[in-house]
PDB file of C-alpha atoms in Angstrom:
ATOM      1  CA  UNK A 603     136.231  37.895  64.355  1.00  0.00           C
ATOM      2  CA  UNK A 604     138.107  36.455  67.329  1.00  0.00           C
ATOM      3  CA  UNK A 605     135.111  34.971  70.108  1.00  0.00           C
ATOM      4  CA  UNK A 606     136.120  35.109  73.258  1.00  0.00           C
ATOM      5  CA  UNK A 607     134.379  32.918  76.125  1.00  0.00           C
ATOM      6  CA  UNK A 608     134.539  35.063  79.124  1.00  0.00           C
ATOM      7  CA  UNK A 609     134.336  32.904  82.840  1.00  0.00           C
ATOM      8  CA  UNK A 610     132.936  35.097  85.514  1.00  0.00           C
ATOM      9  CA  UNK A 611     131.432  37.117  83.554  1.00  0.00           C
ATOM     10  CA  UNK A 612     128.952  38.989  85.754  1.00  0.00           C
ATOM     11  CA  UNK A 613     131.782  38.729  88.788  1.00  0.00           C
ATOM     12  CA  UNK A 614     133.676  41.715  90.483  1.00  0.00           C
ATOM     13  CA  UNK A 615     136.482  41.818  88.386  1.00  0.00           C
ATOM     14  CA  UNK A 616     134.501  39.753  85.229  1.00  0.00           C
ATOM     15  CA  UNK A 617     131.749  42.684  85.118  1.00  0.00           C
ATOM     16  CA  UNK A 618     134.753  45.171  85.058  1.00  0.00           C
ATOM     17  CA  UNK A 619     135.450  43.245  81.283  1.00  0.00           C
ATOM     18  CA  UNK A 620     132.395  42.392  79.880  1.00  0.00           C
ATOM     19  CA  UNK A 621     132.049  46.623  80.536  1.00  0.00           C
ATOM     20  CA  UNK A 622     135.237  47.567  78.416  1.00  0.00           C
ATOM     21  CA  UNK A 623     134.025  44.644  75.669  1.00  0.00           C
ATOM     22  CA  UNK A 624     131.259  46.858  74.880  1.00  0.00           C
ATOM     23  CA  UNK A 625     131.865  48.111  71.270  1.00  0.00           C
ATOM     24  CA  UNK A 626     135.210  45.855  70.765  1.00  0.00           C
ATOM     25  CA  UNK A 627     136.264  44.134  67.744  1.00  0.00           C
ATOM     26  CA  UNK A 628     135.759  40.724  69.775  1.00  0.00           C
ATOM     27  CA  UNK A 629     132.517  38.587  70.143  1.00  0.00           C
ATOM     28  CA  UNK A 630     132.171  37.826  73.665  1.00  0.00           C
ATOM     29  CA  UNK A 631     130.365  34.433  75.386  1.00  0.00           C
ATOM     30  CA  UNK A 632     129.303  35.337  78.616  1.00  0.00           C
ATOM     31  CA  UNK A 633     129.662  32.295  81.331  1.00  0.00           C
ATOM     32  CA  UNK A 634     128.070  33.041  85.075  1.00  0.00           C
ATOM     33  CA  UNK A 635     127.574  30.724  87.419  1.00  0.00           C
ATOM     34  CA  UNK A 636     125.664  32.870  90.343  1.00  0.00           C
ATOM     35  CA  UNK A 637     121.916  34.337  89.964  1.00  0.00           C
ATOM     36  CA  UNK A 638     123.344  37.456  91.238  1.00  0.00           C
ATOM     37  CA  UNK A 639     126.102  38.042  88.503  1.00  0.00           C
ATOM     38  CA  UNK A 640     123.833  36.715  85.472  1.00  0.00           C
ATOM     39  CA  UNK A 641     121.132  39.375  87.299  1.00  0.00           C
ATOM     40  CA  UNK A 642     124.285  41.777  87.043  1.00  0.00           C
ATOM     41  CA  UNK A 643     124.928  41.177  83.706  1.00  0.00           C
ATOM     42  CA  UNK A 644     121.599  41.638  82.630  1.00  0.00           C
ATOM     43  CA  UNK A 645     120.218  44.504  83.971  1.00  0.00           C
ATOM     44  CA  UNK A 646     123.612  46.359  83.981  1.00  0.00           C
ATOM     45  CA  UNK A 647     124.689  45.620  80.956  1.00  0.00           C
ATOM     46  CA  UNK A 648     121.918  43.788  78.660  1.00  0.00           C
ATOM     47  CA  UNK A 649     124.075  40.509  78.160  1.00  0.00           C
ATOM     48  CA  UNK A 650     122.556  37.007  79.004  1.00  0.00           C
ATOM     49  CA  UNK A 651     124.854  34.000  80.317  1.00  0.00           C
ATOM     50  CA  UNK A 652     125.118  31.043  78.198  1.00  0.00           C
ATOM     51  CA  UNK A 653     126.621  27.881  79.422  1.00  0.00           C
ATOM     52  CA  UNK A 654     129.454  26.230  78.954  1.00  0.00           C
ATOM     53  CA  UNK A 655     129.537  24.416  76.076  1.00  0.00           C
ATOM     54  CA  UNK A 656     128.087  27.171  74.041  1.00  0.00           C
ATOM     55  CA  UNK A 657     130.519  29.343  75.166  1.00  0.00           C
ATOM     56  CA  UNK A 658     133.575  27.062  73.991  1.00  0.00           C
ATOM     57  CA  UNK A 659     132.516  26.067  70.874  1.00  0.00           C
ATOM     58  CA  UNK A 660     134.734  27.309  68.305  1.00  0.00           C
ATOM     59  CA  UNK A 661     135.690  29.721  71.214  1.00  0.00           C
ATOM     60  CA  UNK A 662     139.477  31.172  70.160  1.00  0.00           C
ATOM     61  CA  UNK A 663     140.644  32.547  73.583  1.00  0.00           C
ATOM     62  CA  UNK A 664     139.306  32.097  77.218  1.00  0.00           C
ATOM     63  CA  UNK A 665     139.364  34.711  80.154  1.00  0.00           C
ATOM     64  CA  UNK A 666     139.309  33.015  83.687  1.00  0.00           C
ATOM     65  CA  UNK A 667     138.250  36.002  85.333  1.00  0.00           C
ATOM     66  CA  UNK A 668     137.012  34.299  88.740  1.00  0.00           C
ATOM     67  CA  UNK A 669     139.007  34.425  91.875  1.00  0.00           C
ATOM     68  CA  UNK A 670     142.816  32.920  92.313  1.00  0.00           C
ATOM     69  CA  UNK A 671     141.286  29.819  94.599  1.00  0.00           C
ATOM     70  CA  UNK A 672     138.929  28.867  91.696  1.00  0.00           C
ATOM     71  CA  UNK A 673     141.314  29.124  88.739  1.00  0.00           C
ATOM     72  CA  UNK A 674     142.931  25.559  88.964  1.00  0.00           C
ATOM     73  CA  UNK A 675     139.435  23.954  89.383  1.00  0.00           C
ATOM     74  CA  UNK A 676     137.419  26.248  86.645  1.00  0.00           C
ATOM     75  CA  UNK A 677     140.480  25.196  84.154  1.00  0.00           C
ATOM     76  CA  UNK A 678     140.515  21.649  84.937  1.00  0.00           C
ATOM     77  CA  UNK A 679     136.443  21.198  84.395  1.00  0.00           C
ATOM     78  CA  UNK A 680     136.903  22.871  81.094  1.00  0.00           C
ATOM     79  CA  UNK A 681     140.335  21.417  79.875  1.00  0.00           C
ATOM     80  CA  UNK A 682     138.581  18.335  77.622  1.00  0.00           C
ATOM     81  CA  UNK A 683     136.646  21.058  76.145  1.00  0.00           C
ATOM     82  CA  UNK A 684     138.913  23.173  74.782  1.00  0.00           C
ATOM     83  CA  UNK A 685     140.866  22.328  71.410  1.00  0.00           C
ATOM     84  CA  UNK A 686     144.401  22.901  70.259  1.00  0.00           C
ATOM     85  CA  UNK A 687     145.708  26.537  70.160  1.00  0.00           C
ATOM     86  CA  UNK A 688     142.997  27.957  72.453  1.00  0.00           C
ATOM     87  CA  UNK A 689     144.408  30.676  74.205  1.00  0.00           C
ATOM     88  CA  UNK A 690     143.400  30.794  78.015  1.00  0.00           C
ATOM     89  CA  UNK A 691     144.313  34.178  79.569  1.00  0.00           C
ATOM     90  CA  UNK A 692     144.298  34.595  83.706  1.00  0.00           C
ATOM     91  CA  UNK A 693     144.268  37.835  85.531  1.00  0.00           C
ATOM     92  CA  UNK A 694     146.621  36.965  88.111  1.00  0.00           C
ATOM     93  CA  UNK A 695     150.074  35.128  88.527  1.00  0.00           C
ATOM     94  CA  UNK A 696     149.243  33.256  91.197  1.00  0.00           C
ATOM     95  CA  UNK A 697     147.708  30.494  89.545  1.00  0.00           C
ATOM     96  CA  UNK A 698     149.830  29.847  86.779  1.00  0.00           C
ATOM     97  CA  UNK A 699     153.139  30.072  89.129  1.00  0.00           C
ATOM     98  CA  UNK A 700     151.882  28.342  91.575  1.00  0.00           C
ATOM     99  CA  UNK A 701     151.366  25.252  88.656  1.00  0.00           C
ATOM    100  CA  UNK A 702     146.967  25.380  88.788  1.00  0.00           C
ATOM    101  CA  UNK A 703     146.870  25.222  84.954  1.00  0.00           C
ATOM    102  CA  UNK A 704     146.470  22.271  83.185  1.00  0.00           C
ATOM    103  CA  UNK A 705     149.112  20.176  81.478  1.00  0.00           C
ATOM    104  CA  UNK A 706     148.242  21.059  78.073  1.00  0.00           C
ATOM    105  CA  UNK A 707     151.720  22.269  75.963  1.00  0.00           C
ATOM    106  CA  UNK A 708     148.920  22.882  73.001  1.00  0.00           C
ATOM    107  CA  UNK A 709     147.234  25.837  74.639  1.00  0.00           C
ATOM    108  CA  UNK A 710     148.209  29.404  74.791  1.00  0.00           C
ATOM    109  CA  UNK A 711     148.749  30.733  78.492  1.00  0.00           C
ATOM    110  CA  UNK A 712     148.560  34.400  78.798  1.00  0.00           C
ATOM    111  CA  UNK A 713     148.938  36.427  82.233  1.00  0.00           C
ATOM    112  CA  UNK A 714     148.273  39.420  82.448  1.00  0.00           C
ATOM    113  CA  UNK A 715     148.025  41.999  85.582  1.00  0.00           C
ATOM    114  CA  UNK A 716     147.203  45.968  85.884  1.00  0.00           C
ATOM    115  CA  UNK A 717     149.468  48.250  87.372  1.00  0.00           C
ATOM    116  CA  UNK A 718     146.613  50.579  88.232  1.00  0.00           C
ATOM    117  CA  UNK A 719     146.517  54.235  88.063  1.00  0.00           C
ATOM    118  CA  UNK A 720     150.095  55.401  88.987  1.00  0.00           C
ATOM    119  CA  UNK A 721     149.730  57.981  92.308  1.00  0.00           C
ATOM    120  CA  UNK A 722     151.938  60.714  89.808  1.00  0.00           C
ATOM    121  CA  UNK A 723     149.841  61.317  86.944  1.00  0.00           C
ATOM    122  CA  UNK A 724     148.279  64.023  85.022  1.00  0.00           C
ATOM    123  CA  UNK A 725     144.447  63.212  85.116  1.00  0.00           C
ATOM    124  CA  UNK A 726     142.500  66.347  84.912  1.00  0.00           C
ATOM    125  CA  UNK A 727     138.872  65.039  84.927  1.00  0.00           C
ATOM    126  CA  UNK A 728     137.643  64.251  88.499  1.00  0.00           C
ATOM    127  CA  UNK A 729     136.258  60.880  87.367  1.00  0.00           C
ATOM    128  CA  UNK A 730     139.588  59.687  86.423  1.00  0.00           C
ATOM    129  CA  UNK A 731     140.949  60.983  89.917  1.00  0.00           C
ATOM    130  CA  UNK A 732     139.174  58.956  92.111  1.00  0.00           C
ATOM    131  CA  UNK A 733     139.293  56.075  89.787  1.00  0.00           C
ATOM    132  CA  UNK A 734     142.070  54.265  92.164  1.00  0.00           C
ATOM    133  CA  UNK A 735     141.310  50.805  90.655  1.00  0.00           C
ATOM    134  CA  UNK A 736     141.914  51.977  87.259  1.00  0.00           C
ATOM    135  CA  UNK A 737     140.177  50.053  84.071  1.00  0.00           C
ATOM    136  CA  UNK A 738     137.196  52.631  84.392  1.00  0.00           C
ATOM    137  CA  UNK A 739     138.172  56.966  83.843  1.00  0.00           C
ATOM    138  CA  UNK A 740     141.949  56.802  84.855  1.00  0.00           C
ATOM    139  CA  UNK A 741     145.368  55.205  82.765  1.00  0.00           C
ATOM    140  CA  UNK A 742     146.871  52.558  83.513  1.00  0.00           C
ATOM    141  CA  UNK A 743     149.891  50.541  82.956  1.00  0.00           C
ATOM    142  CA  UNK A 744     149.924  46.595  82.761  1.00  0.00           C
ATOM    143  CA  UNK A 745     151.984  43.626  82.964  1.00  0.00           C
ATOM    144  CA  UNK A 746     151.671  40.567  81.113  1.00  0.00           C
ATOM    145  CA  UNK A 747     153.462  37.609  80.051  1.00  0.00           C
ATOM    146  CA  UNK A 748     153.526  34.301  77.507  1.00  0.00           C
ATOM    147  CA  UNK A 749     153.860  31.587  79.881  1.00  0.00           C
ATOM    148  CA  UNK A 750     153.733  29.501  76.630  1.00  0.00           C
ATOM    149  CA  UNK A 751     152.645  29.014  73.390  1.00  0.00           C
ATOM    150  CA  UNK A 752     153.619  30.394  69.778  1.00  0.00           C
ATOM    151  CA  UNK A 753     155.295  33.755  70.051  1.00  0.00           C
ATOM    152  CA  UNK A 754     153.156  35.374  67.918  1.00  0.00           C
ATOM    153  CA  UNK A 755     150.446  34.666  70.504  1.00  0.00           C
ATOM    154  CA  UNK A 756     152.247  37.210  72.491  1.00  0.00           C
ATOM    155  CA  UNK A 757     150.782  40.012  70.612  1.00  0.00           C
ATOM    156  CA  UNK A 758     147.436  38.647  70.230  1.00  0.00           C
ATOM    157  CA  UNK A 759     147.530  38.865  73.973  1.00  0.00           C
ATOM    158  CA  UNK A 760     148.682  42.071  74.819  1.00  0.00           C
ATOM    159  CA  UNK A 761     146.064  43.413  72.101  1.00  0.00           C
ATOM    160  CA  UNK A 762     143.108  41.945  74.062  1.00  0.00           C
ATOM    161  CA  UNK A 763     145.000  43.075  77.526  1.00  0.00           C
ATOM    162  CA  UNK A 764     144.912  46.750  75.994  1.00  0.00           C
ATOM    163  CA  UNK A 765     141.309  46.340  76.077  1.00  0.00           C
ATOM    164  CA  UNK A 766     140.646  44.380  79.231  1.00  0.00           C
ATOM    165  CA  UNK A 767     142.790  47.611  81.541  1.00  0.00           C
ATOM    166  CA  UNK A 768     141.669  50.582  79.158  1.00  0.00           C
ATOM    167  CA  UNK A 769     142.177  53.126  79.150  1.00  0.00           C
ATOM    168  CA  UNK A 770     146.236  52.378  79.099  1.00  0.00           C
ATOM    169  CA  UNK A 771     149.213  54.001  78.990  1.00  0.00           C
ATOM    170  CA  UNK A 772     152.356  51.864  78.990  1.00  0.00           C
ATOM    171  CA  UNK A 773     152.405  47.463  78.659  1.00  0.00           C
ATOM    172  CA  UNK A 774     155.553  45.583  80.048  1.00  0.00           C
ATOM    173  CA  UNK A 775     156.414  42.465  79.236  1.00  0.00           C
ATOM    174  CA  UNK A 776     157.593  40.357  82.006  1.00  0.00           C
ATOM    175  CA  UNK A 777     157.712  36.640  82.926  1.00  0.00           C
ATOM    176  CA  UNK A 778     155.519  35.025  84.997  1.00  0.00           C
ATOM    177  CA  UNK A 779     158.207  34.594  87.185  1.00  0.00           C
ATOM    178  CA  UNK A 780     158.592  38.473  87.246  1.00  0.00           C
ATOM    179  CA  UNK A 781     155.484  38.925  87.782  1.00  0.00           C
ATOM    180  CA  UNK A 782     155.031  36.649  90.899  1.00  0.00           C
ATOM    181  CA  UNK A 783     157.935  39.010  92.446  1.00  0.00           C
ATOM    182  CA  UNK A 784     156.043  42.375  91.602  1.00  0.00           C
ATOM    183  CA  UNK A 785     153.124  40.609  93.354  1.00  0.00           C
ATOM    184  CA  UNK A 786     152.242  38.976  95.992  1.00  0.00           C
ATOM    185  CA  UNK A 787     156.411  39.894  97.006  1.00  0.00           C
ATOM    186  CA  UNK A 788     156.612  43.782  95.750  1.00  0.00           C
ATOM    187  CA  UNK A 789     152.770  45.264  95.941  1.00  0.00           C
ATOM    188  CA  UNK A 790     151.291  43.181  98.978  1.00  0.00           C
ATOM    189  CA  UNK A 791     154.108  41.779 100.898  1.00  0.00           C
ATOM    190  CA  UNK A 792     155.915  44.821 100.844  1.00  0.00           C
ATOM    191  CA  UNK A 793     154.393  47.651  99.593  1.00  0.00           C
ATOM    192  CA  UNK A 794     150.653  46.693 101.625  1.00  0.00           C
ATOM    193  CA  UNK A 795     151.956  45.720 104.658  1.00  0.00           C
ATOM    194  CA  UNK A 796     154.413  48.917 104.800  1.00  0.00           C
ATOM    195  CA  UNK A 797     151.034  51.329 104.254  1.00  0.00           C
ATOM    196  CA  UNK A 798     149.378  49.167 107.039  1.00  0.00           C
ATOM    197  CA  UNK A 799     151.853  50.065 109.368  1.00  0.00           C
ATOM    198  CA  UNK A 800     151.592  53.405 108.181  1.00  0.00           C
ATOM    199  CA  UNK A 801     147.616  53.628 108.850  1.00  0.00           C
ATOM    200  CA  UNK A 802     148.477  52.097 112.450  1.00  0.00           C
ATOM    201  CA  UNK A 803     151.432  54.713 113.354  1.00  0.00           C
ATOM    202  CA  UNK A 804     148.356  57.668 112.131  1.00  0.00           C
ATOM    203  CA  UNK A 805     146.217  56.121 114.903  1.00  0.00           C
ATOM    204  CA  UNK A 806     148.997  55.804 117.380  1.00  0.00           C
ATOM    205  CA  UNK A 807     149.871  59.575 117.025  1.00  0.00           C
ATOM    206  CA  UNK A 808     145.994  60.314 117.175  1.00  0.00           C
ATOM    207  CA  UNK A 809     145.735  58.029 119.924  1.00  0.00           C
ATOM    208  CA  UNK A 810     148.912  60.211 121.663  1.00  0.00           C
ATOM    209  CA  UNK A 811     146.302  63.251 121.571  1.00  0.00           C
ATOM    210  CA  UNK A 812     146.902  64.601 117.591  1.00  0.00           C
ATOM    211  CA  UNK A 813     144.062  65.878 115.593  1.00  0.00           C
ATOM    212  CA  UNK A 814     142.603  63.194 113.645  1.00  0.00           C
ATOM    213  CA  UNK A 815     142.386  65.457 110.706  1.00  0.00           C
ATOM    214  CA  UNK A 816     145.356  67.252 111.468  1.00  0.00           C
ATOM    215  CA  UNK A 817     147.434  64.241 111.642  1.00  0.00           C
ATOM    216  CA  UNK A 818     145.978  62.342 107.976  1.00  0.00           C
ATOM    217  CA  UNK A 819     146.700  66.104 106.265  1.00  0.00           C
ATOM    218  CA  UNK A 820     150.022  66.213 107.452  1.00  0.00           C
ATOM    219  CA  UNK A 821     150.688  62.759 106.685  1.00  0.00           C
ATOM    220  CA  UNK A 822     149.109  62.285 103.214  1.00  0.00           C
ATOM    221  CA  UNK A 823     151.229  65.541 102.192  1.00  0.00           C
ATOM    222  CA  UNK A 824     154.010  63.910 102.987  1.00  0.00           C
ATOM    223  CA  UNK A 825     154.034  60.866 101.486  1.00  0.00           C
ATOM    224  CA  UNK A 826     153.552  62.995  98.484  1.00  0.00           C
ATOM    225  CA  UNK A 827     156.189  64.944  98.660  1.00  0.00           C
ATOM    226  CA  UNK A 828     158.589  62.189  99.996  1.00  0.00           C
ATOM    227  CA  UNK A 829     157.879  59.949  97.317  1.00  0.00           C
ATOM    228  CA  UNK A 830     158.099  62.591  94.716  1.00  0.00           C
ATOM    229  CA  UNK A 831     161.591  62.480  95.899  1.00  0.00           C
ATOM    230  CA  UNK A 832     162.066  59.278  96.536  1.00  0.00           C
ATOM    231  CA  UNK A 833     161.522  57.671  93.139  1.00  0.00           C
ATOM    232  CA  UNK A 834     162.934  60.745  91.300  1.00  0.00           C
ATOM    233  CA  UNK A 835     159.449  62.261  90.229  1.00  0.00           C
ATOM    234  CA  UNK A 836     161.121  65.798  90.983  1.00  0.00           C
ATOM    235  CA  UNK A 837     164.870  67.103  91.798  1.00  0.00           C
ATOM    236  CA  UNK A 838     165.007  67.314  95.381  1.00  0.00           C
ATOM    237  CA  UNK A 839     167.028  66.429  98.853  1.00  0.00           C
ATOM    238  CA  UNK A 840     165.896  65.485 102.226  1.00  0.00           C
ATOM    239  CA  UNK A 841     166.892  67.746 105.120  1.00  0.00           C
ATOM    240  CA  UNK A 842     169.748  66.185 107.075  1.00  0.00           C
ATOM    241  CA  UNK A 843     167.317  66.057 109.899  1.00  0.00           C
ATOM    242  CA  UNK A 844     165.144  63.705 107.323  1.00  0.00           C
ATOM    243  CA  UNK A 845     167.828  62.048 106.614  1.00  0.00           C
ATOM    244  CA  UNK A 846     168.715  61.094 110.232  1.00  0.00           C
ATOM    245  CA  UNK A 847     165.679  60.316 111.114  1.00  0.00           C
ATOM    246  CA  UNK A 848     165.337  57.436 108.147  1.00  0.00           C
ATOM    247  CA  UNK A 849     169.184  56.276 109.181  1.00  0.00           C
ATOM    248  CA  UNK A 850     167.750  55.662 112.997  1.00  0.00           C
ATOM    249  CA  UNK A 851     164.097  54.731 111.544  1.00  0.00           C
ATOM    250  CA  UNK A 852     164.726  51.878 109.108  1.00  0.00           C
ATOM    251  CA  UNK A 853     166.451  49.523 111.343  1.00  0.00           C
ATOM    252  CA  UNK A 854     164.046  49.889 114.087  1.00  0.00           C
ATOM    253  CA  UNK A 855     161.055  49.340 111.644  1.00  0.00           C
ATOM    254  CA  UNK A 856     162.878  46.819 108.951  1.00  0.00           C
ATOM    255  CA  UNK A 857     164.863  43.403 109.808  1.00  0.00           C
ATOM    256  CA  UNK A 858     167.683  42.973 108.582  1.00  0.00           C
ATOM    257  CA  UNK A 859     166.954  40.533 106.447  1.00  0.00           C
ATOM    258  CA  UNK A 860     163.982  41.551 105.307  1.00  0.00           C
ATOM    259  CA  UNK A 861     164.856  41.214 101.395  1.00  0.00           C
ATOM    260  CA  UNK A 862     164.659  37.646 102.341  1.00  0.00           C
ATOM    261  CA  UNK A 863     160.334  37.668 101.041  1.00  0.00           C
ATOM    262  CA  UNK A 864     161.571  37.899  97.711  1.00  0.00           C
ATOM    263  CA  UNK A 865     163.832  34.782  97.977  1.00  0.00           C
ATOM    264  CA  UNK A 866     161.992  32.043  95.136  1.00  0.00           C
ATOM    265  CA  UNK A 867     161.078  29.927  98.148  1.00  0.00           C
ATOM    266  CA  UNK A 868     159.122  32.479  99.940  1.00  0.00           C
ATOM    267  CA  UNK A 869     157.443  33.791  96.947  1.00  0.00           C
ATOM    268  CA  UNK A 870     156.373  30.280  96.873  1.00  0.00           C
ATOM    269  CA  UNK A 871     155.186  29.699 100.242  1.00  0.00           C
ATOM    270  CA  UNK A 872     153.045  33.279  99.891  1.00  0.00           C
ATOM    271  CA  UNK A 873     151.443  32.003  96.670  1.00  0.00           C
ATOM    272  CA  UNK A 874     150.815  28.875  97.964  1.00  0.00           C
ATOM    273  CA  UNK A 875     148.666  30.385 100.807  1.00  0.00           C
ATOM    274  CA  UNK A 876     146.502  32.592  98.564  1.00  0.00           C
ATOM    275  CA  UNK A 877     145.616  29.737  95.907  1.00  0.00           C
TER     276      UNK A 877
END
């Protein structure tokens, strides 16, 4: 039976995993540094934290499932302790692209990253509805990638992954590389700051004398039907009204050269300030 020694264990996203552990083929070491997560664990859950060394020994794969900032240091206070062909899997791409791992060509590095619950889906239960995070009621896709080791490793990987996200629906393969581009550069720098403005235009109309309601309805509805369109979820054409208004609209909203954030060297730069 594969042992896993799980780091963060009792954390926001570590609690998330020892949950969907419960009942797995794996046998999972539970490492928590805080009071309040080993509290966590143990009244939530029943599991008590063991330290370190315990957790390692014979260990075959380790989880770093603490936050981006901590990754580099958590690996490097660990990295005499772990023998050749340990797998170490992160939850983020940040880390590992941005070089926080150690220099160890004998270990395993596996990234992997949720996709979380697609808006277009066909979740019937309310639970799975409002599960936006995903990895609790509603399917999910996921990313993940063999930054190195054995290629075999690459299924061993994706097999834990399928556990980690569940319940899933589709797994990519990608490079870590890839997977620096879908995020920070596709989902936050792009995708999050777009919404933001969104939010902020909704409170300017408001602001201009709109229903508060009125004006969240009406936009909400739209951005369902839009991006039904959009990314070819259903046959359809925008008015040429709609389409006017996006030929003024995008250059007044959009520089030019806005393609430029997923240029290597600003992928960089963005990773760089979040690790």
């Amino acid at each position: 039976m594969t042992t896993i020694a799980l780091f963060g264990a009792g954390g926001k996203m570590g609690y998330r995993l020892s949950t969907n552990f419960r009942g797995s083929d794996y046998t999972i070491r539970h490492v928590e540094i805080s009071e309040a997560g080993k509290e966590r664990l143990k009244t939530g859950l029943g599991f008590d934290a063991v330290g370190v060394d315990e957790a390692l020994k014979d260990a075959d794969v380790v989880i770093l499932a603490v936050p981006d900032t901590h990754i580099g240091k958590v690996a490097a206070s660990i990295e005499s302790k772990l023998v050749s062909g340990t797998m170490v899997i992160v939850l983020d791409a940040a880390a590992p692209f941005a070089g926080h791992l150690p220099n160890r060509p004998d270990l395993t590095y596996f990234v992997t990253h949720p996709c979380h619950p697609p808006i277009f889906n066909d979740e019937t239960d309310m639970a799975a509805k409002k599960d936006f995070f995903g990895g609790v009621k509603a399917r999910q896709h996921f990313v993940s990638a063999l930054m190195q080791g054995p290629e075999e490793d690459y299924a061993k990987g994706e097999k834990i992954a399928q556990i980690i996200w569940a319940p899933v629906m589709r797994s990519h393969r990608v490079t870590v590389e890839h997977m620096a581009l879908l995020e920070p550069g596709l989902s936050e720098t792009v995708c999050a700051s777009l919404l933001v403005v969104m939010k902020e235009a909704l409170d300017e109309v408001v602001a201009r004398g709109v229903d508060r309601q009125a004006a969240l309805d009406f936009l909400l509805g739209h951005m369902n039907v839009l991006g039904a369109v959009i990314f070819g979820e259903t046959k359809g054409v925008f008015s040429d009204a709609c389409n006017k208004a996006i030929e003024f609209g995008k250059p007044v909203l959009m520089r030019d050269d806005w393609k430029r954030v997923f240029e290597p060297e600003e992928i960089a730069a963005s990773i760089q300030r979040i690790t």
